[in-house]
Short mmCIF file of C-alpha atoms in Angstrom, two decimals:
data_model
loop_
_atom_site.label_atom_id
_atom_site.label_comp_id
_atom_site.label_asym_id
_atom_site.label_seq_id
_atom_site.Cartn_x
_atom_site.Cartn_y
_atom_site.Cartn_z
CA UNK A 1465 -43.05 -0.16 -74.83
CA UNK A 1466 -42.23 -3.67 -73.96
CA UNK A 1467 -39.36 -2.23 -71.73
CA UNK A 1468 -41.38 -0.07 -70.43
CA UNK A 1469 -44.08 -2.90 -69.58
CA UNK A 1470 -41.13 -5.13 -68.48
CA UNK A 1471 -39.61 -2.50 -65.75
CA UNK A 1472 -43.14 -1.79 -64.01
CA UNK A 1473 -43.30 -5.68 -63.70
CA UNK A 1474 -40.06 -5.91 -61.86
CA UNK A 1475 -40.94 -3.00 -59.74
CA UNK A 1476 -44.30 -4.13 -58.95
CA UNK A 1477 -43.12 -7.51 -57.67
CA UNK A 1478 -43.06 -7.64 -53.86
CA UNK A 1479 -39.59 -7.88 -52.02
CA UNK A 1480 -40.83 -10.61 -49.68
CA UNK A 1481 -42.13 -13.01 -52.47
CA UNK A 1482 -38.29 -12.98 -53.44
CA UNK A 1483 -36.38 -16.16 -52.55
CA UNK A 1484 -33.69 -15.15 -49.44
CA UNK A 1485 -31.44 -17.57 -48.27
CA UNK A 1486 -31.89 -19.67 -45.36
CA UNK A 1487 -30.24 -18.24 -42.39
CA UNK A 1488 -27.63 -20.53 -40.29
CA UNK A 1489 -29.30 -21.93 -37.08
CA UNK A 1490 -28.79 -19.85 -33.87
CA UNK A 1491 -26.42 -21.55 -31.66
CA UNK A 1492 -27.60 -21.60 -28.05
CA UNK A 1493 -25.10 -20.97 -25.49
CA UNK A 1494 -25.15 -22.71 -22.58
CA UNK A 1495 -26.73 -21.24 -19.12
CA UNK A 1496 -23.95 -21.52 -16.04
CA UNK A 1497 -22.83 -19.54 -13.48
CA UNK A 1498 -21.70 -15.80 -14.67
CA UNK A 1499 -18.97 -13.70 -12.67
CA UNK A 1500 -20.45 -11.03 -9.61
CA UNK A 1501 -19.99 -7.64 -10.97
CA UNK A 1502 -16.87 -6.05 -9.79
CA UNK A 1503 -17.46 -4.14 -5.80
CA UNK A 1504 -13.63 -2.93 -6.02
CA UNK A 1505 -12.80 -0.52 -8.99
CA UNK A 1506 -10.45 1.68 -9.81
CA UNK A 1507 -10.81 5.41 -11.58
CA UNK A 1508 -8.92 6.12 -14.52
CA UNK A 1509 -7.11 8.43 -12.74
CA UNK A 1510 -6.01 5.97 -9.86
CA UNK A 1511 -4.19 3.64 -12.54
CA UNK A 1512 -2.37 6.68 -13.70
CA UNK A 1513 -1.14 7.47 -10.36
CA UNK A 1514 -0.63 3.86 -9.62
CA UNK A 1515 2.08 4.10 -12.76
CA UNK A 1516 3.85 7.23 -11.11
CA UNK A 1517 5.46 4.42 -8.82
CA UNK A 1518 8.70 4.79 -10.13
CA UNK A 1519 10.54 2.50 -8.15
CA UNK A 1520 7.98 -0.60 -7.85
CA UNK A 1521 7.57 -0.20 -4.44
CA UNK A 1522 3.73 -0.42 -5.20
CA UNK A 1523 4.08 3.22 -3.12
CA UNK A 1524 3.67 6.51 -4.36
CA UNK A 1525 5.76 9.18 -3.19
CA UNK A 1526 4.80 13.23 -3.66
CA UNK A 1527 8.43 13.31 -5.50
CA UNK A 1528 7.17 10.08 -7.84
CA UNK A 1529 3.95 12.18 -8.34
CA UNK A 1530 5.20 15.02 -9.23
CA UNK A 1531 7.36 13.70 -11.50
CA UNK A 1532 5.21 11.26 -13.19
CA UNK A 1533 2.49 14.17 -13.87
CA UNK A 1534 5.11 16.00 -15.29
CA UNK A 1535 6.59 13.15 -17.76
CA UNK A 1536 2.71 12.48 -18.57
CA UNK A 1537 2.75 16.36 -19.74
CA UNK A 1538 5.70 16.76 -21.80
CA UNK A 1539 4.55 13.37 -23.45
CA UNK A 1540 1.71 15.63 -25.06
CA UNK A 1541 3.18 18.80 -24.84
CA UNK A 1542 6.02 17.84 -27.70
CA UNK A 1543 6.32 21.42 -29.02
CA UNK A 1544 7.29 22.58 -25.10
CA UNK A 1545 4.62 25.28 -25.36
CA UNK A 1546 3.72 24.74 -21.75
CA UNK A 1547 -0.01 24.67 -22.16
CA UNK A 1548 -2.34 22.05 -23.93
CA UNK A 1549 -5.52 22.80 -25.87
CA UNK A 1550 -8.74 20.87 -25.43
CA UNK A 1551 -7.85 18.30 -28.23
CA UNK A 1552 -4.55 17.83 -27.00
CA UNK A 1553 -5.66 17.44 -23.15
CA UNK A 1554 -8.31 14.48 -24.49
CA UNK A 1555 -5.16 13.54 -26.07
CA UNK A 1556 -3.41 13.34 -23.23
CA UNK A 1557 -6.54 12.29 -21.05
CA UNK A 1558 -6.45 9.30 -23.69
CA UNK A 1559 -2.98 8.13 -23.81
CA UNK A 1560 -2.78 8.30 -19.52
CA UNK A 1561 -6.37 7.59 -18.49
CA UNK A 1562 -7.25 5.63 -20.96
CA UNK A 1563 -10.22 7.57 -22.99
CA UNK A 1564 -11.01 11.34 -23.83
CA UNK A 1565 -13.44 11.80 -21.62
CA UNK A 1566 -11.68 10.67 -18.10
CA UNK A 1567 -11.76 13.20 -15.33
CA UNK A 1568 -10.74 15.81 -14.71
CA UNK A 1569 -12.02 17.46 -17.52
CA UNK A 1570 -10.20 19.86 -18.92
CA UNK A 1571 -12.84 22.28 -18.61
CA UNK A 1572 -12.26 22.15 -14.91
CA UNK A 1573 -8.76 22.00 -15.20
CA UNK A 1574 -8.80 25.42 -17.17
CA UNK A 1575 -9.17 27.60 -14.24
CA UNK A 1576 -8.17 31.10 -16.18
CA UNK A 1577 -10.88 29.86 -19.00
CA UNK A 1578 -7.95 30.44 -22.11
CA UNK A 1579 -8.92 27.49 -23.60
CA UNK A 1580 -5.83 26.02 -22.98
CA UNK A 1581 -4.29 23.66 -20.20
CA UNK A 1582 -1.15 25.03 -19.03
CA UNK A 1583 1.33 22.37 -16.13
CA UNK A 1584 0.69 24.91 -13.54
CA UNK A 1585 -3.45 24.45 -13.97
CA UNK A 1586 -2.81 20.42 -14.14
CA UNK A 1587 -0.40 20.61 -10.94
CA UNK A 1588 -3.35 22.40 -9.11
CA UNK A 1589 -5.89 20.25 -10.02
CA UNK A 1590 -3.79 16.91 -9.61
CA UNK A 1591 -3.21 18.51 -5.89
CA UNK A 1592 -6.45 17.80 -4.48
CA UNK A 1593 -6.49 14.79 -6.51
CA UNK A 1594 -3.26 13.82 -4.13
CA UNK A 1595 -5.07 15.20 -0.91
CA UNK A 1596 -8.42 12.91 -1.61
CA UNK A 1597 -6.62 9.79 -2.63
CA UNK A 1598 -4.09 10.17 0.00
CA UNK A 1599 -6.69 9.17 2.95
CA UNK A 1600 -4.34 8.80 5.91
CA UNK A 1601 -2.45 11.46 5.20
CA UNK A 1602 0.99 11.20 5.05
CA UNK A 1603 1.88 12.01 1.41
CA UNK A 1604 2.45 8.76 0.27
CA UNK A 1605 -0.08 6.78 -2.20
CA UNK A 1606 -0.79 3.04 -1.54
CA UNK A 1607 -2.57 1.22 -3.85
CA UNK A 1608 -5.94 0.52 -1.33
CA UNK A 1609 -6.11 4.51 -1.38
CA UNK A 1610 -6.29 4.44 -4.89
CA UNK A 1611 -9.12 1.40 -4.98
CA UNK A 1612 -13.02 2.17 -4.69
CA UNK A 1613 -15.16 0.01 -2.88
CA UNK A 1614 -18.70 -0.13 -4.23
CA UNK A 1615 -21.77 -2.40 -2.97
CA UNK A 1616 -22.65 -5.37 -4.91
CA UNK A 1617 -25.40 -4.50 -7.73
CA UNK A 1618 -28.08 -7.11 -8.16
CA UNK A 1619 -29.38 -7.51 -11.62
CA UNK A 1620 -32.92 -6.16 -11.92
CA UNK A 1621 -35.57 -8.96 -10.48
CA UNK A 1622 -33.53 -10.67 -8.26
CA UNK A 1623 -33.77 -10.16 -4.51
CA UNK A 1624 -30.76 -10.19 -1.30
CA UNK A 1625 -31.29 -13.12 0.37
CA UNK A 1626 -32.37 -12.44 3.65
CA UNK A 1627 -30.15 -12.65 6.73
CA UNK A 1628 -31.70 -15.33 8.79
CA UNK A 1629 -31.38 -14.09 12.97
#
């Protein structure tokens, strides 16, 4: 009975009248000027074409492109099957792009909808990725082609300054 009497004590007692210890005091950090966001970016895909330059030329060819796609392939595609699945396209997407979930996706990179990825859906895909990123047209890569030029983003609440005529 005492027990008893003894356990609905303990469980009656309030949390907050229990002692806590005293947290550590909250460094502030000090206010100065922070870095612009970034107005030239690259896409995943860019720095994976960027590393097709095979010679360091900072150039890439339509040979070095081919090539590279295909080394980036077979990197994934150990068993030589010829196609990927889905896991082992984000695998692949992961290891070349950087993260799973790069584009293209391999949903729209599966033209014949198998489920599977094969080098000849990748090549097609990868084509028009050459043809957009090659912008003057004439089947070589330089790295501007591969850059992105965005505006400058203001944080929310603060204003352009005004150009003064």
């Amino acid at each position: 009975m005492r027990l008893a009497l003894l356990l609905a004590t303990l469980l009656a007692t309030p949390a907050l009248a229990q002692e806590r210890p005293a947290l550590p005091p909250v460094q502030a950090v000090p206010a100065g000027p922070q870095q612009p966001p970034a107005t030239v970016i690259a896409e995943p895909v860019a720095m994976m074409i960027a590393a097709f330059d095979a010679d360091g030329d900072a150039r890439v060819t339509r040979a070095e492109f081919d090539a590279g796609l295909r080394r980036s392939f077979d990197s994934v595609d150990t068993g030589h099957k010829g196609s990927l699945g889905y896991i082992a396209f984000s695998d692949w997407s992961e290891r070349w792009m950087g993260d799973r979930n790069t584009l293209p996706s391999p949903f729209e990179t599966d033209r014949d909808g198998d489920n599977q990825v094969s080098f000849a859906e990748l090549a097609q895909r990868f084509d028009l990725l050459f043809a957009r990123f090659d912008a003057d047209k004439d089947g070589v890569i330089v790295r501007r082609e591969l850059l992105t030029i965005r505006p400058p983003v203001f944080a929310p609440g603060t204003r352009r300054r005004e150009r003064r005529n």
